[in-house]
JSON list of C-alpha atoms in Angstrom, two decimals:
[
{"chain": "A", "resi": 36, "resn": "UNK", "atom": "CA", "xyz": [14.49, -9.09, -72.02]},
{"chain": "A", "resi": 37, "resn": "UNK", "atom": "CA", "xyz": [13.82, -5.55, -70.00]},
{"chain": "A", "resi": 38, "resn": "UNK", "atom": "CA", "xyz": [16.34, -2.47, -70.05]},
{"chain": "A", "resi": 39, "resn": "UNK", "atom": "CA", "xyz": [17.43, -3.72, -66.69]},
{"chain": "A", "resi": 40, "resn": "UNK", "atom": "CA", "xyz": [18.74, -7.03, -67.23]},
{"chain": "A", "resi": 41, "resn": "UNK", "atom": "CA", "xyz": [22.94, -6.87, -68.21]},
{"chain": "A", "resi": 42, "resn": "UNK", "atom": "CA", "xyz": [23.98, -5.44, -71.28]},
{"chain": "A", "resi": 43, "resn": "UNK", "atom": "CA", "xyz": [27.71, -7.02, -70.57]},
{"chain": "A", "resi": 44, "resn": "UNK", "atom": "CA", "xyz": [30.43, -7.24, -68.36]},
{"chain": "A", "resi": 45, "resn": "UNK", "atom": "CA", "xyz": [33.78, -5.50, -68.90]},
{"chain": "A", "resi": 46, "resn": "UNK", "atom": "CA", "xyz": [36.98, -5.60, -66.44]},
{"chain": "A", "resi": 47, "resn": "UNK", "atom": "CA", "xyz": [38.69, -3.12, -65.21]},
{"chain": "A", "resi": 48, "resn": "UNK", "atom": "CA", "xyz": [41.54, -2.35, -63.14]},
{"chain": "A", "resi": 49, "resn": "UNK", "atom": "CA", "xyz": [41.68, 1.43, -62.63]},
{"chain": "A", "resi": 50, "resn": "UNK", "atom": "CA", "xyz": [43.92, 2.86, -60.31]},
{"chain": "A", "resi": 51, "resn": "UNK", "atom": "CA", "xyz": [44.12, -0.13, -58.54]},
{"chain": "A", "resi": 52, "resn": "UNK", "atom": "CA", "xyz": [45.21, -2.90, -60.21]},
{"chain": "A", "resi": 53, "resn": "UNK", "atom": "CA", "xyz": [43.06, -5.24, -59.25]},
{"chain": "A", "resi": 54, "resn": "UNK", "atom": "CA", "xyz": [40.32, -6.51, -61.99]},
{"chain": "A", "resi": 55, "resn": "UNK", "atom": "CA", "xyz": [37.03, -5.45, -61.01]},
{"chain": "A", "resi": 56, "resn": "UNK", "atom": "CA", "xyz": [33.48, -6.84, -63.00]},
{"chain": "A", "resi": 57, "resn": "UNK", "atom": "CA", "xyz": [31.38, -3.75, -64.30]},
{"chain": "A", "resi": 58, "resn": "UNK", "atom": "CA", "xyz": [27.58, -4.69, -64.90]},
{"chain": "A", "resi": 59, "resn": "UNK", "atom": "CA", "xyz": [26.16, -2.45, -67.33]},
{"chain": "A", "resi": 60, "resn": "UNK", "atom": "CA", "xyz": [22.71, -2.58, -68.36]},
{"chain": "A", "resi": 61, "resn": "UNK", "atom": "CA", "xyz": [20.58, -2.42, -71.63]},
{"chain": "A", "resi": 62, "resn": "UNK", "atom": "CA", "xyz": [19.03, 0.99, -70.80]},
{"chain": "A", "resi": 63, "resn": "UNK", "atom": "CA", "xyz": [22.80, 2.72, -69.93]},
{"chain": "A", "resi": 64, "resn": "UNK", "atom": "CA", "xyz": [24.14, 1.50, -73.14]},
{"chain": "A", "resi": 65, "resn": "UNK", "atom": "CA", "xyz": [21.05, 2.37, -75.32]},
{"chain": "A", "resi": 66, "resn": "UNK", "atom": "CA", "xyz": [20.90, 5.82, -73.82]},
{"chain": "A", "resi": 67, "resn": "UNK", "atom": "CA", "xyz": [24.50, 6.64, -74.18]},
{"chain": "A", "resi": 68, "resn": "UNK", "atom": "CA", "xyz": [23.22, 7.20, -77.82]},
{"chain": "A", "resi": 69, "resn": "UNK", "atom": "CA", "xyz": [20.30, 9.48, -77.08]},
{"chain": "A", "resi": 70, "resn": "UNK", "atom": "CA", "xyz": [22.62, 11.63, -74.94]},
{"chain": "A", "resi": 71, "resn": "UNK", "atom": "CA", "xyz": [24.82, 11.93, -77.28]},
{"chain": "A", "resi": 72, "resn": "UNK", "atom": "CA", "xyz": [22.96, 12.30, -80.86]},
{"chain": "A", "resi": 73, "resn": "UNK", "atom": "CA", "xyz": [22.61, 16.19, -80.98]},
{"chain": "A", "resi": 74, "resn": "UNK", "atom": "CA", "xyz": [26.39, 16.29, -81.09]},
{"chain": "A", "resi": 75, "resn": "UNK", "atom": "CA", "xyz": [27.44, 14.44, -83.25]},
{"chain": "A", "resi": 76, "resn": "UNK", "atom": "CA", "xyz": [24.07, 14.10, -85.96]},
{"chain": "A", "resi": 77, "resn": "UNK", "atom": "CA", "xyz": [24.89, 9.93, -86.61]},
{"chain": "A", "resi": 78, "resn": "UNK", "atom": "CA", "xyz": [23.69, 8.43, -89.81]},
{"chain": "A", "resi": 79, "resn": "UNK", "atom": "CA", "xyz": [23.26, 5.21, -91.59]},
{"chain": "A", "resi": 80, "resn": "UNK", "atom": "CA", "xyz": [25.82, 6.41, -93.98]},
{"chain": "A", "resi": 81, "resn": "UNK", "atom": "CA", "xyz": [28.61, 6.56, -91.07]},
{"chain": "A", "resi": 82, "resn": "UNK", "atom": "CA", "xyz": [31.12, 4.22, -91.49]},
{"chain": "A", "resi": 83, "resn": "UNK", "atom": "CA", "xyz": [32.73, 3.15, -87.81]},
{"chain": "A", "resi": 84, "resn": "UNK", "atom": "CA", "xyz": [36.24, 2.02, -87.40]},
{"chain": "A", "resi": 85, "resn": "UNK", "atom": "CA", "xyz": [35.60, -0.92, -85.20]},
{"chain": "A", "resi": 86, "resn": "UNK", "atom": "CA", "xyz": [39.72, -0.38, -83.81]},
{"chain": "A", "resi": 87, "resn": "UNK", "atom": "CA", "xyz": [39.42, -1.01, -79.96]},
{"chain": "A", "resi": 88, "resn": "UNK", "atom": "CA", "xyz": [39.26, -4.28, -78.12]},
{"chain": "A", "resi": 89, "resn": "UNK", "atom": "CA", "xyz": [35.77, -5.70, -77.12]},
{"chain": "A", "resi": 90, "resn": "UNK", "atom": "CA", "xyz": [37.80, -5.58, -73.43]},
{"chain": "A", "resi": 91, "resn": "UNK", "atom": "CA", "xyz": [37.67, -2.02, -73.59]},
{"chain": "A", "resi": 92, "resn": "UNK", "atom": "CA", "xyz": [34.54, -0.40, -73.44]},
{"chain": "A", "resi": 93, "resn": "UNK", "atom": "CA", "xyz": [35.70, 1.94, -76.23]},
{"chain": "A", "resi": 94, "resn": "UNK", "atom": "CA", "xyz": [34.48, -1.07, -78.37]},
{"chain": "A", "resi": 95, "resn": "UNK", "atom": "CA", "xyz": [30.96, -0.69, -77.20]},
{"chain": "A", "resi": 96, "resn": "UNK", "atom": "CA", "xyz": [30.94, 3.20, -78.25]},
{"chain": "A", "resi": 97, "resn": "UNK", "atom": "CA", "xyz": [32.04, 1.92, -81.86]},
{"chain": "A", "resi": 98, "resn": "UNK", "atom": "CA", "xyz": [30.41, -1.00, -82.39]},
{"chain": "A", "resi": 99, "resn": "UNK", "atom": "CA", "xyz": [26.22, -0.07, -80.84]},
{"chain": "A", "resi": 100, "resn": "UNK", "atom": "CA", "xyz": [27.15, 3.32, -82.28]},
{"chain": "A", "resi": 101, "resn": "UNK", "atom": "CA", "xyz": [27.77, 1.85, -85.78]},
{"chain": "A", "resi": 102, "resn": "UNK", "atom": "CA", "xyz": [24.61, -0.64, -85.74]},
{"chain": "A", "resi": 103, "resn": "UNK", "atom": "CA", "xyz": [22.09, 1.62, -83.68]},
{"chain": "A", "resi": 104, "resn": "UNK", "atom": "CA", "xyz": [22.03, 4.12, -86.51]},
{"chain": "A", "resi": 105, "resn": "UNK", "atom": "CA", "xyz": [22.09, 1.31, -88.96]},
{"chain": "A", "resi": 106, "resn": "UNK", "atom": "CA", "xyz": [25.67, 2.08, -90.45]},
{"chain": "A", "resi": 107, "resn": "UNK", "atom": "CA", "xyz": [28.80, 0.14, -91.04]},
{"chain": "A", "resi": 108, "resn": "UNK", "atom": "CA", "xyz": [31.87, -1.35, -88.86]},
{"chain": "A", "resi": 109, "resn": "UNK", "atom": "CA", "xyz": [34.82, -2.29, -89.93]},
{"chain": "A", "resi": 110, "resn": "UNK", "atom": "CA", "xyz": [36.43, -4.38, -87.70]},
{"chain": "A", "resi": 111, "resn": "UNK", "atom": "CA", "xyz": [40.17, -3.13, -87.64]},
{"chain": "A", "resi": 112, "resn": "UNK", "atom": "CA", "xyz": [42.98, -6.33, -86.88]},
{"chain": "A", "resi": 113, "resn": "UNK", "atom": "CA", "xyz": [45.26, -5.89, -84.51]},
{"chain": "A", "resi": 114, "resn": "UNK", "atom": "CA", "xyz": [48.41, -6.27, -87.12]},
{"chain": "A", "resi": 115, "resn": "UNK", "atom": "CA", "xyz": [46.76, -3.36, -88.82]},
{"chain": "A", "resi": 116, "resn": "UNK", "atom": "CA", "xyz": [45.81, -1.18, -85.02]},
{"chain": "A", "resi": 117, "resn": "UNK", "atom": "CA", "xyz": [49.34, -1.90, -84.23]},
{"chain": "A", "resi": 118, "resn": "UNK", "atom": "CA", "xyz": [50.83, -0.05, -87.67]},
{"chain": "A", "resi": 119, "resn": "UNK", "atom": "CA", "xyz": [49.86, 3.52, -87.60]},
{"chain": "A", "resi": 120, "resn": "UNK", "atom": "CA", "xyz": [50.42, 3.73, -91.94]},
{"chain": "A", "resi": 121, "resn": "UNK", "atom": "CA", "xyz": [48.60, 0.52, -92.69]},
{"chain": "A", "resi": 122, "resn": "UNK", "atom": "CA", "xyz": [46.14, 1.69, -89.95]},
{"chain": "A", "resi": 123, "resn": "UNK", "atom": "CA", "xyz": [45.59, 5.13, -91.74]},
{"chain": "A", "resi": 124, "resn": "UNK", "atom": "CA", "xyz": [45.89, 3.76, -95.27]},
{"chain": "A", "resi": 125, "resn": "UNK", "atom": "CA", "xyz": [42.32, 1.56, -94.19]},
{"chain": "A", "resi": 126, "resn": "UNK", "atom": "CA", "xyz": [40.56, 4.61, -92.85]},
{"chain": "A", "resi": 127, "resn": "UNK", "atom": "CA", "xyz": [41.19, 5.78, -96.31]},
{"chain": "A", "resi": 128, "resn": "UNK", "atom": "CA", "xyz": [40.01, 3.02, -98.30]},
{"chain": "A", "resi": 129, "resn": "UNK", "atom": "CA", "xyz": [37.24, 1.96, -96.17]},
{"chain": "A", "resi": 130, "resn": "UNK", "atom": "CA", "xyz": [36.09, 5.36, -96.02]},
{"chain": "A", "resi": 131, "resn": "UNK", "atom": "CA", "xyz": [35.74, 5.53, -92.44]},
{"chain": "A", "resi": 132, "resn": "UNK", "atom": "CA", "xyz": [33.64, 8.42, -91.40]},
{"chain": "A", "resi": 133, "resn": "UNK", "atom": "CA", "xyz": [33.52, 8.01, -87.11]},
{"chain": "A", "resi": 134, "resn": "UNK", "atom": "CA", "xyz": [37.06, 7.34, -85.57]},
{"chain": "A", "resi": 135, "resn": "UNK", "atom": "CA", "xyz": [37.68, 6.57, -81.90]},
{"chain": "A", "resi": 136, "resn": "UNK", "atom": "CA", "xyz": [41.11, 7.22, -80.76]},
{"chain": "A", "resi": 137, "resn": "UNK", "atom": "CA", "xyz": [43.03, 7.27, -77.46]},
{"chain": "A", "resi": 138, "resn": "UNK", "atom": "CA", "xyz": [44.89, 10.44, -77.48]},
{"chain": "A", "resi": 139, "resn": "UNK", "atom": "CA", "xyz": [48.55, 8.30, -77.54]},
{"chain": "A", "resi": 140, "resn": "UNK", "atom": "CA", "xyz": [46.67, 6.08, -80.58]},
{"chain": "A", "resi": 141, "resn": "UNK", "atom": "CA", "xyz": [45.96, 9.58, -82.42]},
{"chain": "A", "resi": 142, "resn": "UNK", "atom": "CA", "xyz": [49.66, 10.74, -82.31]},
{"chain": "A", "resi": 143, "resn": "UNK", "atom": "CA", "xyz": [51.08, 8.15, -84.27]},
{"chain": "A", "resi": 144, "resn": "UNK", "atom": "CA", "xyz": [48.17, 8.66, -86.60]},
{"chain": "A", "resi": 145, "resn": "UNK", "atom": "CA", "xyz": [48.61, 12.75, -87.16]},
{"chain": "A", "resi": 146, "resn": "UNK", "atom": "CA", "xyz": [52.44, 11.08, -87.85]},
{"chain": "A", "resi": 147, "resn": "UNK", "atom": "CA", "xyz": [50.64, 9.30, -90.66]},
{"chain": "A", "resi": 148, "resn": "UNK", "atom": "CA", "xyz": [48.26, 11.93, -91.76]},
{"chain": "A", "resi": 149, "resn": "UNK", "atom": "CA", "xyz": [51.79, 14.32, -92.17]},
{"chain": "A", "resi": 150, "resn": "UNK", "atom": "CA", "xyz": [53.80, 10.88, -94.45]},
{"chain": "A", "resi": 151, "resn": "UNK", "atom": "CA", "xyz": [50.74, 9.63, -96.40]},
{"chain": "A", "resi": 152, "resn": "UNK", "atom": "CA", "xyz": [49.14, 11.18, -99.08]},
{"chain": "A", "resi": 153, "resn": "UNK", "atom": "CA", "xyz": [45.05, 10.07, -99.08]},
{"chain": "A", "resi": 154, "resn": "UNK", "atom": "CA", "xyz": [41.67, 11.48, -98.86]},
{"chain": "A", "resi": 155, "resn": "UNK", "atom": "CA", "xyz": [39.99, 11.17, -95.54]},
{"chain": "A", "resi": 156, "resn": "UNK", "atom": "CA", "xyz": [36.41, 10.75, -95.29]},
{"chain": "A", "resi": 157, "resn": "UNK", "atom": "CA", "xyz": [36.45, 10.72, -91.56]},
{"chain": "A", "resi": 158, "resn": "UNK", "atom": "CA", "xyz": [33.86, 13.42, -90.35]},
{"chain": "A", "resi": 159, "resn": "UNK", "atom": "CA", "xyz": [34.28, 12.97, -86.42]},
{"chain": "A", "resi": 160, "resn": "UNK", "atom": "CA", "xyz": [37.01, 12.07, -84.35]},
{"chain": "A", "resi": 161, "resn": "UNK", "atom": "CA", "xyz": [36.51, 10.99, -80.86]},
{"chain": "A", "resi": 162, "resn": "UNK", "atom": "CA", "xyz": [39.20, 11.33, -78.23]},
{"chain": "A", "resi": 163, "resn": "UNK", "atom": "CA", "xyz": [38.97, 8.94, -74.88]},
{"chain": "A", "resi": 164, "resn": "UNK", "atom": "CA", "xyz": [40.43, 6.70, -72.35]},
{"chain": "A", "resi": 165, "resn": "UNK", "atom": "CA", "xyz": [42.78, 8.84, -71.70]},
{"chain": "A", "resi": 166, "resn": "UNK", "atom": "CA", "xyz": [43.85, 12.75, -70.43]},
{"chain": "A", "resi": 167, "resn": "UNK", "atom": "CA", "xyz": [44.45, 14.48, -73.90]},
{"chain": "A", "resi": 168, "resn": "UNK", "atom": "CA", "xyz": [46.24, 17.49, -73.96]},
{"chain": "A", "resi": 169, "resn": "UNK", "atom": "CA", "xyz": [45.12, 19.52, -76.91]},
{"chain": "A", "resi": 170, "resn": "UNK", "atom": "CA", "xyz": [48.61, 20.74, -77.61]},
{"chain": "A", "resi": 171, "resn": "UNK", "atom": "CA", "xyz": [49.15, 17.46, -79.18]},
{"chain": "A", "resi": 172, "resn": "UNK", "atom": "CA", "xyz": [46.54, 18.43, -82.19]},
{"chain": "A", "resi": 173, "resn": "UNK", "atom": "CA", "xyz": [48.93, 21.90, -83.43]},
{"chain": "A", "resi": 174, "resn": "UNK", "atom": "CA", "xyz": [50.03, 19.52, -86.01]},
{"chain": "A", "resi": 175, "resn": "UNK", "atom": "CA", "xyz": [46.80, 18.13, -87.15]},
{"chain": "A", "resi": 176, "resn": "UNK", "atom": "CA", "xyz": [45.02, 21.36, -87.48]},
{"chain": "A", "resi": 177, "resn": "UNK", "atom": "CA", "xyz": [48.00, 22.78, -89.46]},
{"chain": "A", "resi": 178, "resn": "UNK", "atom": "CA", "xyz": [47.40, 20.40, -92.18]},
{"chain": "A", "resi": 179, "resn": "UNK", "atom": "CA", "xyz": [43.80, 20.69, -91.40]},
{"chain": "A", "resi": 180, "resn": "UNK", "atom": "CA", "xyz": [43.27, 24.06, -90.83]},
{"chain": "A", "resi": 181, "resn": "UNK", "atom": "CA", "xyz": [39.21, 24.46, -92.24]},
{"chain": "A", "resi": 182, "resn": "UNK", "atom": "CA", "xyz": [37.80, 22.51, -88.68]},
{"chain": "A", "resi": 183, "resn": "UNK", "atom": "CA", "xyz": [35.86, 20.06, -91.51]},
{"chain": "A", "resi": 184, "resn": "UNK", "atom": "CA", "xyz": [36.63, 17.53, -89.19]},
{"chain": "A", "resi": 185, "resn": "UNK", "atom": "CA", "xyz": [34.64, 17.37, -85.84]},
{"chain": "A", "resi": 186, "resn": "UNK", "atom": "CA", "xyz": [37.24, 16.52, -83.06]},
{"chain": "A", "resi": 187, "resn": "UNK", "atom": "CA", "xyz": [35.63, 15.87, -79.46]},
{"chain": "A", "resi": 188, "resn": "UNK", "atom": "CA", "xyz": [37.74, 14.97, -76.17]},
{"chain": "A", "resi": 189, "resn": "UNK", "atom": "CA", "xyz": [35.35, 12.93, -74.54]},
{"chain": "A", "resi": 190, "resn": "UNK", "atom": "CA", "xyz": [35.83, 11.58, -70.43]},
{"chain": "A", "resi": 191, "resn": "UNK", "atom": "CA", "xyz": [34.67, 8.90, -69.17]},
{"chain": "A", "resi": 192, "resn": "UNK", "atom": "CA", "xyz": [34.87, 5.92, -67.16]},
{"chain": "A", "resi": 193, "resn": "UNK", "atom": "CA", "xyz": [33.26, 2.08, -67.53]},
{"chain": "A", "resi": 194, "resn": "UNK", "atom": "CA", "xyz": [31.39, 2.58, -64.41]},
{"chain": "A", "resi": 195, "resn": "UNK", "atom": "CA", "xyz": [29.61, 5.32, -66.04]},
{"chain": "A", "resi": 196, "resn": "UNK", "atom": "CA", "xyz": [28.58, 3.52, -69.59]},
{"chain": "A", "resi": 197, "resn": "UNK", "atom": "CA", "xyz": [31.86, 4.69, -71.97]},
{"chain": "A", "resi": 198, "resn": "UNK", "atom": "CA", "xyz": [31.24, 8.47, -71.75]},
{"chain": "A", "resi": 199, "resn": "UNK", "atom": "CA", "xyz": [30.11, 10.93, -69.22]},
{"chain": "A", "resi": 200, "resn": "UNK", "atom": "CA", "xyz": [31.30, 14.86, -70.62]},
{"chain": "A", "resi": 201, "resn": "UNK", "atom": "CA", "xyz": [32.22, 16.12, -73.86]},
{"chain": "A", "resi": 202, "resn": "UNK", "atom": "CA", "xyz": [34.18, 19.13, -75.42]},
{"chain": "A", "resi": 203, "resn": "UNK", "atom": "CA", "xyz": [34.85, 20.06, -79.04]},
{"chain": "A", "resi": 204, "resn": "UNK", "atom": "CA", "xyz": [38.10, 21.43, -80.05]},
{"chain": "A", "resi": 205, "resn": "UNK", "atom": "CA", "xyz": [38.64, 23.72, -82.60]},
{"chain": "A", "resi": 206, "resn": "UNK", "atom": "CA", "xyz": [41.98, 24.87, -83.87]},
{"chain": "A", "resi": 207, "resn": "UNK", "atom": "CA", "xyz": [40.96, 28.28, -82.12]},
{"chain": "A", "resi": 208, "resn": "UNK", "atom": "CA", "xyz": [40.68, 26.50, -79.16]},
{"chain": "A", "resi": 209, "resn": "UNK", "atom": "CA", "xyz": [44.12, 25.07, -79.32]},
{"chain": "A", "resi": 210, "resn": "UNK", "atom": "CA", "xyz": [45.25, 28.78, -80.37]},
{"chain": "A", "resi": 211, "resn": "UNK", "atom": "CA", "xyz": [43.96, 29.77, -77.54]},
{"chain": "A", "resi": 212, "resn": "UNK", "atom": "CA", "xyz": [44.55, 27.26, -74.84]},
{"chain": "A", "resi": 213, "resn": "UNK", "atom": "CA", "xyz": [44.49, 27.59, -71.32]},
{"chain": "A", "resi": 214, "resn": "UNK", "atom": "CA", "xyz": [44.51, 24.39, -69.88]},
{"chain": "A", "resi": 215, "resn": "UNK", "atom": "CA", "xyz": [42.81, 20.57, -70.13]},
{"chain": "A", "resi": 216, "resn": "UNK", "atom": "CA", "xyz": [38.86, 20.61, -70.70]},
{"chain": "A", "resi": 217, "resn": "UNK", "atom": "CA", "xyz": [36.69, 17.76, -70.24]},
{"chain": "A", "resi": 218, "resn": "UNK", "atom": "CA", "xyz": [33.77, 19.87, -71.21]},
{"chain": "A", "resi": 219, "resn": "UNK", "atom": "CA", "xyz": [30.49, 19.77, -69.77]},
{"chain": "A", "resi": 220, "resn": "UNK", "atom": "CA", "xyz": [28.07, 16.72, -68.83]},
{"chain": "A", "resi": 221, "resn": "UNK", "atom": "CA", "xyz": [26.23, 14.48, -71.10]},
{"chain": "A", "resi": 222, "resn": "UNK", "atom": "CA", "xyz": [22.19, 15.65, -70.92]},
{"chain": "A", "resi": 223, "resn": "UNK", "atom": "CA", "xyz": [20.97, 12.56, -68.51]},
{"chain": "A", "resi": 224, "resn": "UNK", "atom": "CA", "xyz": [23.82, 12.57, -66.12]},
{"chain": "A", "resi": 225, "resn": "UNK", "atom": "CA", "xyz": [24.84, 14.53, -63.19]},
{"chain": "A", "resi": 226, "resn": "UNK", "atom": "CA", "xyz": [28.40, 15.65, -62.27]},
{"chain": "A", "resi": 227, "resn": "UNK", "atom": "CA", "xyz": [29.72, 17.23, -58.73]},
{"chain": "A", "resi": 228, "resn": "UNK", "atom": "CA", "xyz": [33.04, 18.09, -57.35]},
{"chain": "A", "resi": 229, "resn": "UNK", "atom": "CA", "xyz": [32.68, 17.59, -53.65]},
{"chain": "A", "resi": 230, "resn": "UNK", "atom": "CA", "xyz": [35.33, 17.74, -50.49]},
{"chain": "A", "resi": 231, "resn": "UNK", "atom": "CA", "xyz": [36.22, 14.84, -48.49]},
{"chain": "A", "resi": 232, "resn": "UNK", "atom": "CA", "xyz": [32.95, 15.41, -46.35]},
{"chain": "A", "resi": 233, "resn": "UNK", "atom": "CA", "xyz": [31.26, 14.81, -49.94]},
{"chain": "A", "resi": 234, "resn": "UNK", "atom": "CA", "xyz": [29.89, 18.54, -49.71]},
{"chain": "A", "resi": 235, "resn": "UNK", "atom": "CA", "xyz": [29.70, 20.44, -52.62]},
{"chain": "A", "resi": 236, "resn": "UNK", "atom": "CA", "xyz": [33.30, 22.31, -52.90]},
{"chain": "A", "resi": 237, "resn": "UNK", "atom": "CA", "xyz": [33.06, 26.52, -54.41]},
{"chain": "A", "resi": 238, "resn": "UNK", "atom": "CA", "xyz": [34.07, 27.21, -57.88]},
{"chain": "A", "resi": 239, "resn": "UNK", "atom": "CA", "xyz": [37.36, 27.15, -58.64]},
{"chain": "A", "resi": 240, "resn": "UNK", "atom": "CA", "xyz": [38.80, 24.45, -55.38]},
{"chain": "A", "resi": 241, "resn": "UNK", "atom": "CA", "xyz": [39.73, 21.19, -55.84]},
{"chain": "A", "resi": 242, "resn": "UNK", "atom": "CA", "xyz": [37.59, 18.41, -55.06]},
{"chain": "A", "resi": 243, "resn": "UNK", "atom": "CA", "xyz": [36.72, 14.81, -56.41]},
{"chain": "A", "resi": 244, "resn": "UNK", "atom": "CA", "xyz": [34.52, 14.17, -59.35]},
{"chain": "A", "resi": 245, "resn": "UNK", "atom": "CA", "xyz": [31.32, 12.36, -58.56]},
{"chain": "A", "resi": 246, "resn": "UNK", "atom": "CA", "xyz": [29.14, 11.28, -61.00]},
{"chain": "A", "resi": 247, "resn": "UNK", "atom": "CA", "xyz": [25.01, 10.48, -61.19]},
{"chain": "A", "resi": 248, "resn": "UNK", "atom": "CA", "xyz": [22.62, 9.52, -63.66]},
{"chain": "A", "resi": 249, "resn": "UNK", "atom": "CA", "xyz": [21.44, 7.33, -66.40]},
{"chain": "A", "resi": 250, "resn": "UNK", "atom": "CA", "xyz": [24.71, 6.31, -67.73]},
{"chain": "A", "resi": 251, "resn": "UNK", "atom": "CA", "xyz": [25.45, 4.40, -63.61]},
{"chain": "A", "resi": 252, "resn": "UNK", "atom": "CA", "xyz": [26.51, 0.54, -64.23]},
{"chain": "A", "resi": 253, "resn": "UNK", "atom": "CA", "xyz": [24.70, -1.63, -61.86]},
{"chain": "A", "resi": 254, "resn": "UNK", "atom": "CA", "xyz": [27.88, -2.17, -59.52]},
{"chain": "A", "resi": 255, "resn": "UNK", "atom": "CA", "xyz": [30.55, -4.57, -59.61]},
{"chain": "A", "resi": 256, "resn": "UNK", "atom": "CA", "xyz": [30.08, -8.64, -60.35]},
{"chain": "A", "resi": 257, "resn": "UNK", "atom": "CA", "xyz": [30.06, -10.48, -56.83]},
{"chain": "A", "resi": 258, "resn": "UNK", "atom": "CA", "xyz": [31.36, -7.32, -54.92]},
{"chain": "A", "resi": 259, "resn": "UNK", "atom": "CA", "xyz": [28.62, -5.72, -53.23]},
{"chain": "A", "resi": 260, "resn": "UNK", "atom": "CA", "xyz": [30.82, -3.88, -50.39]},
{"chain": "A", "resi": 261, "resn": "UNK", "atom": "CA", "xyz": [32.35, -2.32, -53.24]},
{"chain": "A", "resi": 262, "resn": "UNK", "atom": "CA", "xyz": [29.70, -1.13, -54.99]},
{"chain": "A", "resi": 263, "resn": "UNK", "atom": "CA", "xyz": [28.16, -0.10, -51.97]}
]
């Protein structure tokens, strides 16, 4: 076994609709973790909820995260995902301390976190596979005002190994909002915005996001004209 042979395969449809292979290797998946250690200090005391499906490479962020620190997942069943109280009622009892949520996921629990009446242990909260508007969190940081809870809107794609920017939120960020942030780049990657002629476009213009660096799958199973 080297860092270049596959890690795993994981499907994905994207704007397109059509299922497409993504080979990602050992050394993207082991150095999401490097890249991303300073900001959020893992332990072996972390407790993971394990809440996405192993079809979504969410799952691989929760599950290599949990055991490459030498912490604990708990895997969360789908009867129990699919209820946001009995969802939130195990975060409390398990003492889950590193939550992944989709922004959409994360609404129904703040819905929770306003009916139920536990003690969270949960020390980070990780926002991703889809566009979060931090509007959404006014409720969540009005019942948690002190920012004890580390909240990061994370974007990323499974082409690029789960994450590729990052940006905490604060509630004087929401106080202050301006508009959507994905943040800035993980260390070991490289992100553009470039024109149609895929030249670099000035600050401030629209372009298209292209992104470079460790964190690059392989390509595509059987589909070389499309990784190309």
């Amino acid at each position: 076994l080297t860092p270049q042979h596959l890690a795993y395969v994981i499907y994905t449809s994207g704007s397109t609709g059509q299922p497409k292979g993504v080979m990602v290797e050992h050394q993207s998946t082991a150095r999401l973790f490097y890249a991303t250690f300073e900001i959020f200090d893992f332990t072996h005391d972390d407790i993971w909820a394990g809440f996405h499906s192993f079809s979504f490479d969410f799952s691989v962020w929760e599950l290599w995260g949990a055991l490459a620190y030498g912490g604990k997942i708990v895997i969360v069943p789908r009867i129990i995902a699919q209820s946001s109280s009995e969802f939130y009622s195990l975060v409390c009892s398990e003492k889950i301390t590193i939550l992944s949520q989709t922004p959409s996921a994360f609404h129904k629990f703040i819905e929770a976190d306003r009916n139920e009446q536990c003690l969270l242990s949960v020390r980070v909260i990780v926002f991703g596979g889809e566009a979060l508007s931090p509007l959404m969190l006014r409720p969540w940081f009005a019942r948690h005002d002190n920012n004890s809870i580390q909240l990061v809107n994370m974007y990323g794609i499974t082409e690029t190994t789960v994450h590729v920017t990052y940006k905490n939120l604060t509630n004087q960020e929401i106080t202050n909002y301006q508009g959507s942030s994905i943040g800035k780049k993980l260390t070991d990657l490289r992100v553009y915005v470039l024109s149609a002629d895929l030249t670099l476009v000035p600050a401030g213009c629209v372009g298209e996001l292209y992104i470079g660096g460790a964190g690059l799958a392989r390509g595509y199973l059987n589909n070389a004209e499309l990784t190309a």
